[in-house]
Tab-separated table of C-alpha atoms in Angstrom:
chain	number	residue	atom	x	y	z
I	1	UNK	CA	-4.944	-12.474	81.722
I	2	UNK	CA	-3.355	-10.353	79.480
I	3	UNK	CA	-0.256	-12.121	79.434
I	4	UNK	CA	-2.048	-15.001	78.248
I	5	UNK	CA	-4.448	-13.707	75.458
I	6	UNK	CA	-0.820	-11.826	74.324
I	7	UNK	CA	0.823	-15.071	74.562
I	8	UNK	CA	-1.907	-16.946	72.208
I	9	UNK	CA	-2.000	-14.513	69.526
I	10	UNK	CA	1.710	-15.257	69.554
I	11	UNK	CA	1.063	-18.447	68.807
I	12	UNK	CA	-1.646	-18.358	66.746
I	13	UNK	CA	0.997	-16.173	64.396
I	14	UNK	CA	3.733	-18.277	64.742
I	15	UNK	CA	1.070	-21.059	63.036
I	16	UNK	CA	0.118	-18.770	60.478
I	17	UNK	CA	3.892	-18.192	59.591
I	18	UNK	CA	4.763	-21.725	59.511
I	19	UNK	CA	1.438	-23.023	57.785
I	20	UNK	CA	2.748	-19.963	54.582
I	21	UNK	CA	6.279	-21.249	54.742
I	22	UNK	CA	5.799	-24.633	54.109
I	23	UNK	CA	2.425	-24.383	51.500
I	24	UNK	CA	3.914	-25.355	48.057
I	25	UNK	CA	4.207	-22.124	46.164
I	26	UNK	CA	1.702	-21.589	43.527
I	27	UNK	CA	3.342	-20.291	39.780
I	28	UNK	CA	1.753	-17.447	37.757
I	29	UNK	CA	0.203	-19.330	35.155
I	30	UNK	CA	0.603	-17.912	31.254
I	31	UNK	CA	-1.634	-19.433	28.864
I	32	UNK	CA	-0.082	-20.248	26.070
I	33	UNK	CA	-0.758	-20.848	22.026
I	34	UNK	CA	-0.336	-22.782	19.306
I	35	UNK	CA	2.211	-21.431	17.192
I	36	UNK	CA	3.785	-23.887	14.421
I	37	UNK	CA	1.636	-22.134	11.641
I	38	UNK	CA	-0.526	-18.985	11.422
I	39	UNK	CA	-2.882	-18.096	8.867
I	40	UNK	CA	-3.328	-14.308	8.566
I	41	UNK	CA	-7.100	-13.291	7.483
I	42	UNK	CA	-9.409	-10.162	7.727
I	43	UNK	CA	-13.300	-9.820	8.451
I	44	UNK	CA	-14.973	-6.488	8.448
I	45	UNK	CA	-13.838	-5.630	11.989
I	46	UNK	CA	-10.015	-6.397	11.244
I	47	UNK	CA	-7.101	-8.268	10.722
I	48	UNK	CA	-6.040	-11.825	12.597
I	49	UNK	CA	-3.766	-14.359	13.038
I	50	UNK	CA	-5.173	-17.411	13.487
I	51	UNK	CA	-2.654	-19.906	14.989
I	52	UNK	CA	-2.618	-23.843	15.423
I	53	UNK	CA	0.415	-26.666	15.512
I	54	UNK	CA	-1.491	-28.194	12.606
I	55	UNK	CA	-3.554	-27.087	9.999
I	56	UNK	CA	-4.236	-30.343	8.953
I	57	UNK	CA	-6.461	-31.451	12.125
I	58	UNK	CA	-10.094	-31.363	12.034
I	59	UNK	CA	-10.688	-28.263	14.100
I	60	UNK	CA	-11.973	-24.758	13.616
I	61	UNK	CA	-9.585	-21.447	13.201
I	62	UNK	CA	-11.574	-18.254	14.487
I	63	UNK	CA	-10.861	-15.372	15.496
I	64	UNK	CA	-13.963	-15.294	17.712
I	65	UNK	CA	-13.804	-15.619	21.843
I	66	UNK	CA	-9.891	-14.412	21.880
I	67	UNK	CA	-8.986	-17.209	19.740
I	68	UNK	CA	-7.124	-15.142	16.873
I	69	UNK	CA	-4.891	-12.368	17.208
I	70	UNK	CA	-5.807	-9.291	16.474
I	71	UNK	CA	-3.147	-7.067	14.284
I	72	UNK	CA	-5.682	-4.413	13.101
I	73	UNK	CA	-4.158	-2.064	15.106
I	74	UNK	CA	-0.590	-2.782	13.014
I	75	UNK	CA	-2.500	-2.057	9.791
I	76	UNK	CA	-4.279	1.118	8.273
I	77	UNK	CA	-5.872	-1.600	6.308
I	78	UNK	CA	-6.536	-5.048	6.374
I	79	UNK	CA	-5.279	-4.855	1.981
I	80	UNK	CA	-1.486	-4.253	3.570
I	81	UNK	CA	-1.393	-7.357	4.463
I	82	UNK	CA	0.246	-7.644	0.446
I	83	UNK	CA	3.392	-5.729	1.643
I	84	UNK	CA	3.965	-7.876	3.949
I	85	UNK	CA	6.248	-11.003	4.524
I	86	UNK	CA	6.926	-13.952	7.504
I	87	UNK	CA	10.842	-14.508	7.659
I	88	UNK	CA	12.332	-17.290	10.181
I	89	UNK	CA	9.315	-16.759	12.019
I	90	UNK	CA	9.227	-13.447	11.864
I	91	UNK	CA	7.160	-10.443	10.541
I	92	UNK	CA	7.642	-8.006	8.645
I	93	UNK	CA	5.568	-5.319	7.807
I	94	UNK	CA	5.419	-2.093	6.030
I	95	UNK	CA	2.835	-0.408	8.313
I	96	UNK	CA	1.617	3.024	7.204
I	97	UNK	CA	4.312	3.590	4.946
I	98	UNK	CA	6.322	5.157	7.493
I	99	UNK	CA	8.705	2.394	8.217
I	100	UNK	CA	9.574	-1.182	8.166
I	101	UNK	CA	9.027	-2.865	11.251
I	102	UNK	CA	9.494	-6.562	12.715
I	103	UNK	CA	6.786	-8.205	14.781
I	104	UNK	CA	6.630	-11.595	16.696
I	105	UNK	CA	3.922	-13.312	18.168
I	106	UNK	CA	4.503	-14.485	21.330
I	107	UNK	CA	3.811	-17.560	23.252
I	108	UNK	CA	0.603	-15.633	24.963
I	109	UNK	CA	-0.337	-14.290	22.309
I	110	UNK	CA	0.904	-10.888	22.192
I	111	UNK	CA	2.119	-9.459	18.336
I	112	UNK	CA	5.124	-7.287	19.344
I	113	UNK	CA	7.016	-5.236	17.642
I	114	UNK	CA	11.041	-5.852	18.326
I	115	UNK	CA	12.790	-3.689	15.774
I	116	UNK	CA	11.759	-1.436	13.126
I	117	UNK	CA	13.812	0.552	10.034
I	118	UNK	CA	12.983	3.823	8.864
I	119	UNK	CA	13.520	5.000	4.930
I	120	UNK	CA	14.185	8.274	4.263
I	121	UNK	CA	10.749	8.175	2.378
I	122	UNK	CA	7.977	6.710	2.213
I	123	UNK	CA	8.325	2.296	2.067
I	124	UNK	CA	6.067	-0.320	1.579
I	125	UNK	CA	7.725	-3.947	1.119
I	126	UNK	CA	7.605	-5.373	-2.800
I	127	UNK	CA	9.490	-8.089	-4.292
I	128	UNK	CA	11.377	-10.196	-2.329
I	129	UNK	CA	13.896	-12.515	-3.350
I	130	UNK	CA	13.735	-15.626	-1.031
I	131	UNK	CA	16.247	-17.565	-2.847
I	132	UNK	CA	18.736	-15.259	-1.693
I	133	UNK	CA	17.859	-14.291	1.674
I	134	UNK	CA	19.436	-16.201	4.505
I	135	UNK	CA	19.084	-16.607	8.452
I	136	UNK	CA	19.790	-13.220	9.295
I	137	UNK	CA	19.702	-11.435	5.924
I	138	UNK	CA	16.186	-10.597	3.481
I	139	UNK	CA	16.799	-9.160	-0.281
I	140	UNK	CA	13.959	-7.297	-0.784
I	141	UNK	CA	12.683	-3.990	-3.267
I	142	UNK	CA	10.268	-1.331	-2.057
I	143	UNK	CA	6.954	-1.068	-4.084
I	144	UNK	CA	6.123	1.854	-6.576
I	145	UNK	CA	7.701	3.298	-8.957
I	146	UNK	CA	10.921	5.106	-8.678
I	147	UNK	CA	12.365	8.827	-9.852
I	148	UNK	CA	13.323	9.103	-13.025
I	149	UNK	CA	17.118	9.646	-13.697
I	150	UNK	CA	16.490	12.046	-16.662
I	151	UNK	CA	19.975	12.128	-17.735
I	152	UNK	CA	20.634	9.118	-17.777
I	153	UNK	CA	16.874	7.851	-18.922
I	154	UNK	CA	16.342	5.172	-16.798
I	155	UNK	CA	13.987	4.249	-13.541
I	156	UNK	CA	16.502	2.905	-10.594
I	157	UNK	CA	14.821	0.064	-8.754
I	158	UNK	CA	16.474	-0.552	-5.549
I	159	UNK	CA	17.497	-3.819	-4.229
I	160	UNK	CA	17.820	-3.862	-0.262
I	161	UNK	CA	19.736	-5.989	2.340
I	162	UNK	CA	18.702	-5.778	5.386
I	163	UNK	CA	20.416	-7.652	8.255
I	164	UNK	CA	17.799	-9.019	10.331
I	165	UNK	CA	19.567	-9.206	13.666
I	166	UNK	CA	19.752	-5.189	13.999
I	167	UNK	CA	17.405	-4.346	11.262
I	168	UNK	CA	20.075	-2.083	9.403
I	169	UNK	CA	20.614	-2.044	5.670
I	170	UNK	CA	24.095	-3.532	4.642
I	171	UNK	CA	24.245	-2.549	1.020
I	172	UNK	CA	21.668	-1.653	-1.809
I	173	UNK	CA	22.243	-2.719	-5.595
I	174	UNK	CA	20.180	-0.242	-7.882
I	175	UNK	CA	18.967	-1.740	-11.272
I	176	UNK	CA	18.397	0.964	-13.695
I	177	UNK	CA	15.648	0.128	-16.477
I	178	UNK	CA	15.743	2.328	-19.639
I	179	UNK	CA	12.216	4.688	-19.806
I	180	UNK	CA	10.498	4.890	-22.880
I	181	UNK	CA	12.408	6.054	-26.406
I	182	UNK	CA	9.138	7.887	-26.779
I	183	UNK	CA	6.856	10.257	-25.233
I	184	UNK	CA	3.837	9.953	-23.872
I	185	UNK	CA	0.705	12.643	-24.124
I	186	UNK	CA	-2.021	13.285	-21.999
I	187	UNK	CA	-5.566	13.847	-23.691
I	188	UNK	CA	-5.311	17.364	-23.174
I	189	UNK	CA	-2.127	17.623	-25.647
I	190	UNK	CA	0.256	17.584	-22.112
I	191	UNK	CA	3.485	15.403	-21.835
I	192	UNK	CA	2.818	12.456	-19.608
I	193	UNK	CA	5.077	11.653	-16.990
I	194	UNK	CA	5.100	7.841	-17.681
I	195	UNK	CA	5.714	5.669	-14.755
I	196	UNK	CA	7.431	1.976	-14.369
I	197	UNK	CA	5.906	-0.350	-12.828
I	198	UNK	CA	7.420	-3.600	-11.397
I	199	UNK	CA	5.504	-6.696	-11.294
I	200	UNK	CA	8.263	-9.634	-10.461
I	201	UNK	CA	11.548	-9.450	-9.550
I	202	UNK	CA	13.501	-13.125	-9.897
I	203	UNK	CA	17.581	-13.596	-9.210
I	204	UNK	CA	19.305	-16.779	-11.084
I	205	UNK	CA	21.986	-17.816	-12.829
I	206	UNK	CA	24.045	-14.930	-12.454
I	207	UNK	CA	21.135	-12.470	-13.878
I	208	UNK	CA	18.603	-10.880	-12.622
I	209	UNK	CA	15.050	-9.972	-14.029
I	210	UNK	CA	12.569	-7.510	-13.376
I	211	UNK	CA	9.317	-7.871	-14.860
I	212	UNK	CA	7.506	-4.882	-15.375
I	213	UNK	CA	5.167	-2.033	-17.626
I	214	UNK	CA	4.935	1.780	-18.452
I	215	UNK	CA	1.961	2.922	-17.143
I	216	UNK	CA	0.326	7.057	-17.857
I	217	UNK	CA	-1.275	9.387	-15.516
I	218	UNK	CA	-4.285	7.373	-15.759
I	219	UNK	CA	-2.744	4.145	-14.631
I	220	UNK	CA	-3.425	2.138	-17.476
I	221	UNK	CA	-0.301	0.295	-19.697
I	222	UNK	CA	1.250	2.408	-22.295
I	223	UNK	CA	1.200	-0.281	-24.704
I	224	UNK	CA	0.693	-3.974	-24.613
I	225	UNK	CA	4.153	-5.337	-24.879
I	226	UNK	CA	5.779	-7.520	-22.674
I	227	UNK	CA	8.447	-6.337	-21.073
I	228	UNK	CA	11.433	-7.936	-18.726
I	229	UNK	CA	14.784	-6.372	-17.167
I	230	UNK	CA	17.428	-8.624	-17.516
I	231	UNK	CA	21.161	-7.814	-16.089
I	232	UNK	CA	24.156	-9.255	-14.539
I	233	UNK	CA	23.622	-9.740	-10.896
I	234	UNK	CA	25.245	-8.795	-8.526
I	235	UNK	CA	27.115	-6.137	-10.733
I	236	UNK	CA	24.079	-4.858	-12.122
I	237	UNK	CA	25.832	-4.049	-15.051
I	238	UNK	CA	24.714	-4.978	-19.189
I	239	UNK	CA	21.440	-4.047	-18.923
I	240	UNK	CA	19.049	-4.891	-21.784
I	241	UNK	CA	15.329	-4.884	-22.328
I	242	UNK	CA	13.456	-8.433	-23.267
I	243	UNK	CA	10.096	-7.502	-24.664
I	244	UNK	CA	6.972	-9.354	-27.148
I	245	UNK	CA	3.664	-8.432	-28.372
I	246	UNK	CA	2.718	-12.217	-28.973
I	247	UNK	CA	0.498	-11.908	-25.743
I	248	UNK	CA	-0.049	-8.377	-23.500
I	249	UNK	CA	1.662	-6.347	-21.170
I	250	UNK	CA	3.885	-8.523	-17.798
I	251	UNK	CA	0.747	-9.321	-15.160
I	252	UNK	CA	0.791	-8.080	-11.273
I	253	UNK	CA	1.006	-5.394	-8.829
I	254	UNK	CA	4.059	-3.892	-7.101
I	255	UNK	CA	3.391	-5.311	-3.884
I	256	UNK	CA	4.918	-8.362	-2.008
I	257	UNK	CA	3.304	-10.868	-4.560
I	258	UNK	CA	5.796	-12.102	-7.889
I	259	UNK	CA	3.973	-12.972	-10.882
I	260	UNK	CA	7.185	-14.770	-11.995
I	261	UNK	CA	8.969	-17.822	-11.528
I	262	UNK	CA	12.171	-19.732	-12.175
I	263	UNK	CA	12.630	-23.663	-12.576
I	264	UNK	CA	15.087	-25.900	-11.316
I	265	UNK	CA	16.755	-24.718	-14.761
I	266	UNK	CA	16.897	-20.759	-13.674
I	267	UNK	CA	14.666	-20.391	-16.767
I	268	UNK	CA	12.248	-17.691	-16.088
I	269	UNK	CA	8.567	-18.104	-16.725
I	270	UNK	CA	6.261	-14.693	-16.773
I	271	UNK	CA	2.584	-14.332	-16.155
I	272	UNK	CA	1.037	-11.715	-18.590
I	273	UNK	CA	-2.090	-10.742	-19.337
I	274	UNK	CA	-3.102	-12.237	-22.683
I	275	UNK	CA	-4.584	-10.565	-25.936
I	276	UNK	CA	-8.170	-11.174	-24.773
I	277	UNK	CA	-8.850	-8.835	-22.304
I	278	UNK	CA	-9.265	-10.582	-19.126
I	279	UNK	CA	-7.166	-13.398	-19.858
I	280	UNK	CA	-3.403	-14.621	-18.892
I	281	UNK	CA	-0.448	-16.035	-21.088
I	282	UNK	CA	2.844	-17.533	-19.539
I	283	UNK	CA	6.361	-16.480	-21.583
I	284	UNK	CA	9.459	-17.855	-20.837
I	285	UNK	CA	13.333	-16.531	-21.202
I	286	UNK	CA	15.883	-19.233	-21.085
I	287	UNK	CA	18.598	-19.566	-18.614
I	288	UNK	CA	21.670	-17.216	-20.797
I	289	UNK	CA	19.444	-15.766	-23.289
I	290	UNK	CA	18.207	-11.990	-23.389
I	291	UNK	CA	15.246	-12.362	-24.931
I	292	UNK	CA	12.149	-14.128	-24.973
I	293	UNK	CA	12.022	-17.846	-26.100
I	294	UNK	CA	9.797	-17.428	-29.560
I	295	UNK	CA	8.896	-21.131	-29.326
I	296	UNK	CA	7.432	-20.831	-26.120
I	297	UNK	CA	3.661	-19.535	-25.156
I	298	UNK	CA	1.032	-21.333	-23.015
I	299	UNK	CA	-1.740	-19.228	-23.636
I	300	UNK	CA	-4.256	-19.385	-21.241
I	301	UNK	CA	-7.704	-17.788	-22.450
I	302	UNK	CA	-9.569	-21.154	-21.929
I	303	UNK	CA	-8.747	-21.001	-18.374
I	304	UNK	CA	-9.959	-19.207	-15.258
I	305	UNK	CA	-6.730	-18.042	-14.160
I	306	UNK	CA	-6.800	-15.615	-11.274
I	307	UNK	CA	-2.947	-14.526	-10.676
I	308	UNK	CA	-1.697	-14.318	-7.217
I	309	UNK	CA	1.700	-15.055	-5.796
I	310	UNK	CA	3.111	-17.835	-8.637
I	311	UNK	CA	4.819	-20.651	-7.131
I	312	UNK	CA	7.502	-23.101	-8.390
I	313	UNK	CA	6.569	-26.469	-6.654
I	314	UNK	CA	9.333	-28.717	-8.183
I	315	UNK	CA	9.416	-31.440	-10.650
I	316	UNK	CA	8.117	-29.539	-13.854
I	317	UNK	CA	5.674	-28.221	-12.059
I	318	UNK	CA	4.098	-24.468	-11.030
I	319	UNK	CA	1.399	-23.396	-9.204
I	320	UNK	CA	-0.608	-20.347	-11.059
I	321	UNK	CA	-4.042	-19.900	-9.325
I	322	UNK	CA	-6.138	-22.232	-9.304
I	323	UNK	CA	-4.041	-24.844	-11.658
I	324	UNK	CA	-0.788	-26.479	-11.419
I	325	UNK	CA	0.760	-26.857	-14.586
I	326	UNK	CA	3.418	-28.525	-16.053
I	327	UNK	CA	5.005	-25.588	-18.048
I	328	UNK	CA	7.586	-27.102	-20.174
I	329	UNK	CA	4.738	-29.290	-21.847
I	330	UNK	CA	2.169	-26.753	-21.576
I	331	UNK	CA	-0.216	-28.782	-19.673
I	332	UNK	CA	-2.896	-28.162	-17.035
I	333	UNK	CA	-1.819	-31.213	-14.582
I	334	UNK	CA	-4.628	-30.116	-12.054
I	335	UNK	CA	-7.787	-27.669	-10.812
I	336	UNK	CA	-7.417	-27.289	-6.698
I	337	UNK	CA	-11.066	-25.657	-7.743
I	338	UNK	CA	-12.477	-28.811	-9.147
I	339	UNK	CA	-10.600	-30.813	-6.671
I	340	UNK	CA	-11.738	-29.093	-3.735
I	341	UNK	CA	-14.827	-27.867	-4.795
I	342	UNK	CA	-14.193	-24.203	-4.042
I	343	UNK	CA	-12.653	-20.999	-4.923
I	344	UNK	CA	-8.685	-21.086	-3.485
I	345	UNK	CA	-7.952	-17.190	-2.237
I	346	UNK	CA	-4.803	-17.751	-0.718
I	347	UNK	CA	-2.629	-14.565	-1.618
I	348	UNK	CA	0.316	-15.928	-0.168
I	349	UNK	CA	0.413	-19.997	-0.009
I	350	UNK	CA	2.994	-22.546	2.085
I	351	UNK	CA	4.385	-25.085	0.439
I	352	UNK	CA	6.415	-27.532	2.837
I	353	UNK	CA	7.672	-31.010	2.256
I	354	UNK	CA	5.954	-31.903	-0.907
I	355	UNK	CA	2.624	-30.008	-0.393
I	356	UNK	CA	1.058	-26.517	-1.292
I	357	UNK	CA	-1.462	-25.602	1.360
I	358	UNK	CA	-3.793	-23.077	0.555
I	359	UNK	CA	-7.722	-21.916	2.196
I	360	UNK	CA	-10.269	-22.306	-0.237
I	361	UNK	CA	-14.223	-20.729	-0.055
I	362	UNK	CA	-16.554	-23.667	-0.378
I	363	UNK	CA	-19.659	-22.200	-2.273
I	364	UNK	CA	-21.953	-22.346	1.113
I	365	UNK	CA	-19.333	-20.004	2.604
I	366	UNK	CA	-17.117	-22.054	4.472
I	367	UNK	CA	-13.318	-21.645	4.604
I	368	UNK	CA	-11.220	-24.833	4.627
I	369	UNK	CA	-6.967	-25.346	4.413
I	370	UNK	CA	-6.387	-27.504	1.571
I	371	UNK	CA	-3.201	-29.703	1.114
I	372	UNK	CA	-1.796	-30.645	-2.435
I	373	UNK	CA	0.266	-33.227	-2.848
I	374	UNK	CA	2.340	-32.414	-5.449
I	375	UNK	CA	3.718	-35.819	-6.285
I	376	UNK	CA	0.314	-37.870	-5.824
I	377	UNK	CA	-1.487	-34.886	-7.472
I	378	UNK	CA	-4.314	-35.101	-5.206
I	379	UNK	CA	-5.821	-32.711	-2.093
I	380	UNK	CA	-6.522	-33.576	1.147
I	381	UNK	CA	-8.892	-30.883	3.668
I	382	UNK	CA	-7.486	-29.610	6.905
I	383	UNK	CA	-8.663	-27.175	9.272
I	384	UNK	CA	-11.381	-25.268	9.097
I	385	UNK	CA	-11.782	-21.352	9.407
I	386	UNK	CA	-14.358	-19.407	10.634
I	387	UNK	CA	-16.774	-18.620	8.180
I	388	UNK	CA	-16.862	-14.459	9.242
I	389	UNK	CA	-13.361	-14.268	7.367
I	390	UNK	CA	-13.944	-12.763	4.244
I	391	UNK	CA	-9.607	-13.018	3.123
I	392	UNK	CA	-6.880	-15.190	3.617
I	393	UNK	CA	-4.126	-13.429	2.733
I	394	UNK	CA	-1.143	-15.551	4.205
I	395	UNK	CA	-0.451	-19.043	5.563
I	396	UNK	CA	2.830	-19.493	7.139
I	397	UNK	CA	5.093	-21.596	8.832
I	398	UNK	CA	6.535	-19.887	12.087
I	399	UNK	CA	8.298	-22.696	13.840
C-alpha cells in the first residue's frame, strides 16, 4: 500500500516537473518611456521631467500619477535648473555647487547619475559655447565672478573643456578682463571691492567676446555703460574693452542663459538694458572690429521684451523673448504672444529643423508647447502640460 501511494507521488512529481519544463517562460517585464524630448518644469512640490516622442501630439504632459520624473532630489532648488545644460542626450548639472555631475534618464524612468567632476571650489555651470562643443567634448565657463589678479588688474574668466566620455578637464583657456581704472566707494566712505559680472560669452571668427558689467557690494551696475571683452581665441591674447553709453549696462545673469548672439556673419549682437529703466536695446560689433558698430541700435522701449536665453534662428532672424526680429533691418517680424495668445516662459527653448518650440501660459492657466515656423512665420500648438507647473525651464531633444 505504501509502495503504491510512494509510487504515485512519484508520478504526480514527475508531471509537475515536466508540465514547468515545457511552460513557455514568462520575461520580467520593464515598462518603458517616451524619451525623444523632455521638457524640464517645477510645481511647488519639485522639479520634473516630463517626457514624450512628440511634443507636437495632442496629449497632456504631467507630472501627476508617475507620469514625470521627479529630479527634486538632484536640486537644492527647482531655480538651478539655470545652471544646467542637456548635451547628446545627456545632463548636466551643477547640483549644490559641490560638483558637476552627468545624469541620464533611463528607459524606465530612472534619472541616474553616471559620472560627476569635482572643482577645487565651489561650481555652478554658466556660459556655454555650443558652437564649439563636439560629441564628446562641452566648452563651458563657471558662473560668478572671479578673483581679482591685483597685479595684473584684471578678472580671469575661465574657459573649460571637459571630455565627456570620462568627465575630466583637458585644458582651460583663462580670459583676463581689465577691472575698473577707478575706484569704487561704499556709502560709508569704504573702498568697494567691485565685482565682474559675465552675462554672454560668444566664440567666432577667431575672437571671442564676453559680455559683461562691474557691479558694488550692493549688486547694482557701477555705471551704465556697455561693456564687451573681445580677444583672440584660442590664444586669448590682445585683449581690449568694447564699451557705449548710447543705451545701459550688457543685460543677463551669470548662469547657463547668453544674452548674446552671433549671425551667420560672426557679427555679435548684445542685449542691454536700455536708458529707460525697465527696457532693452540690442548693440552690435562687427565681425573684425573692436568696438561697437555706432550705426547700429534697435532700441526696444516700445516693446515688452522679457530676456531669456537669445537665440539665432537663421536667415536674418533672432529670437529675443517674446519677438523674433530681423536684426539687420531692425524689425519686429513676429509676437509668439500675440500669436499664441499667451505669455512664452521657456528659459531654455529647442529649435530643430526650422522651428523654435517653446511652452507658453495661456491666460486661464494652461501650459501649451508652441512650434514656430521660422520660414512660414507662423505657430502651430502641441502638447499640452499640466496646468500645476508653475516653470518651464528647458525643452530638449534627447534622442
Amino acid at each position: 500500500m505504501k509502495k503504491n501511494r510512494l509510487f504515485g507521488y512519484c508520478a504526480l512529481a514527475g508531471l509537475l516537473l515536466s508540465s514547468c519544463k515545457d511552460s513557455p517562460s514568462i520575461p520580467e517585464v520593464t515598462e518603458t518611456i517616451p524619451t525623444a524630448y523632455s521638457v524640464w518644469v517645477a510645481t511647488t512640490n519639485g522639479s520634473y521631467l516630463l517626457t514624450t516622442d512628440k511634443i507636437m501630439k495632442d496629449t497632456l504632459l504631467s507630472p501627476a500619477n508617475n507620469k514625470g520624473v521627479d529630479i527634486t532630489g538632484n536640486l537644492p532648488q527647482a531655480r538651478y535648473a539655470g545652471y544646467a545644460y542637456v548635451f547628446n542626450g545627456y545632463y548636466y548639472l551643477s547640483n549644490d555647487g559641490t560638483r558637476f555631475s552627468k545624469h541620464q534618464l533611463t528607459e524606465n524612468g530612472q534619472f541616474k547619475e553616471v559620472d560627476n567632476y569635482a572643482f577645487p571650489t565651489d561650481f555652478y555651470l554658466g556660459k556655454v559655447a555650443a558652437q564649439f562643443s563636439s560629441t564628446d567634448e562641452i566648452v563651458f565657463t563657471g558662473t560668478g565672478a572671479s578673483d581679482a589678479n591685483l597685479e595684473k588688474k584684471v578678472f580671469e574668466k575661465d574657459i573649460y573643456f571637459m571630455n565627456t566620455k570620462d568627465m575630466t578637464i583637458s585644458k582651460t583657456l583663462k580670459a583676463q578682463i581689465p577691472t575698473l581704472d577707478y575706484t569704487v566707494y561704499k556709502p560709508d566712505g569704504s573702498v568697494d571691492p567691485t565685482i565682474l559680472n559675465v552675462t554672454s560669452m560668444r566664440i567666432g571668427g577667431g575672437k571671442a567676446y564676453f559680455g559683461f558689467f562691474y557691479y558694488n557690494y550692493d549688486y547694482k551696475p557701477v555705471d551704465k555703460k556697455a561693456y564687451v571683452y573681445i580677444c583672440d581665441y584660442p590664444s586669448m591674447q590682445n585683449g581690449h574693452v568694447m564699451s557705449d553709453d548710447r543705451a545701459s549696462y550688457v543685460a543677463g545673469h551669470w548662469q547657463r542663459e547668453n544674452y548674446s548672439f552671433l549671425d551667420d556673419n560672426n557679427n555679435l549682437y548684445v542685449l542691454t538694458r536700455g536708458k529707460t529703466d525697465g527696457t532693452y536695446a540690442l548693440m552690435r560689433v562687427n565681425n573684425g572690429q573692436t568696438q561697437f558698430d555706432k550705426n547700429y541700435l534697435f532700441d526696444l522701449k516700445d516693446y515688452a521684451v522679457k530676456g531669456g536665453d537669445l537665440a539665432w534662428l537663421g536667415e536674418g532672424k533672432a529670437y529675443i523673448r517674446p519677438y523674433v526680429i530681423d536684426v539687420a533691418n531692425k524689425r519686429i517680424v513676429a509676437n509668439l504672444a500675440e500669436m499664441t495668445g499667451g505669455d512664452p516662459t521657456t528659459t531654455i527653448n529647442l529649435i530643430e529643423n526650422g522651428n523654435l518650440y517653446t511652452a507658453v501660459k495661456t491666460p486661464a492657466s494652461k501650459w501649451f508647447i508652441y512650434e514656430y515656423n521660422i520660414k512660414n512665420n507662423s505657430v502651430k500648438k502641441g502638447a499640452e502640460i499640466d496646468p500645476g507647473v508653475t516653470q518651464v525651464y528647458h525643452i530638449n531633444k534627447l534622442k
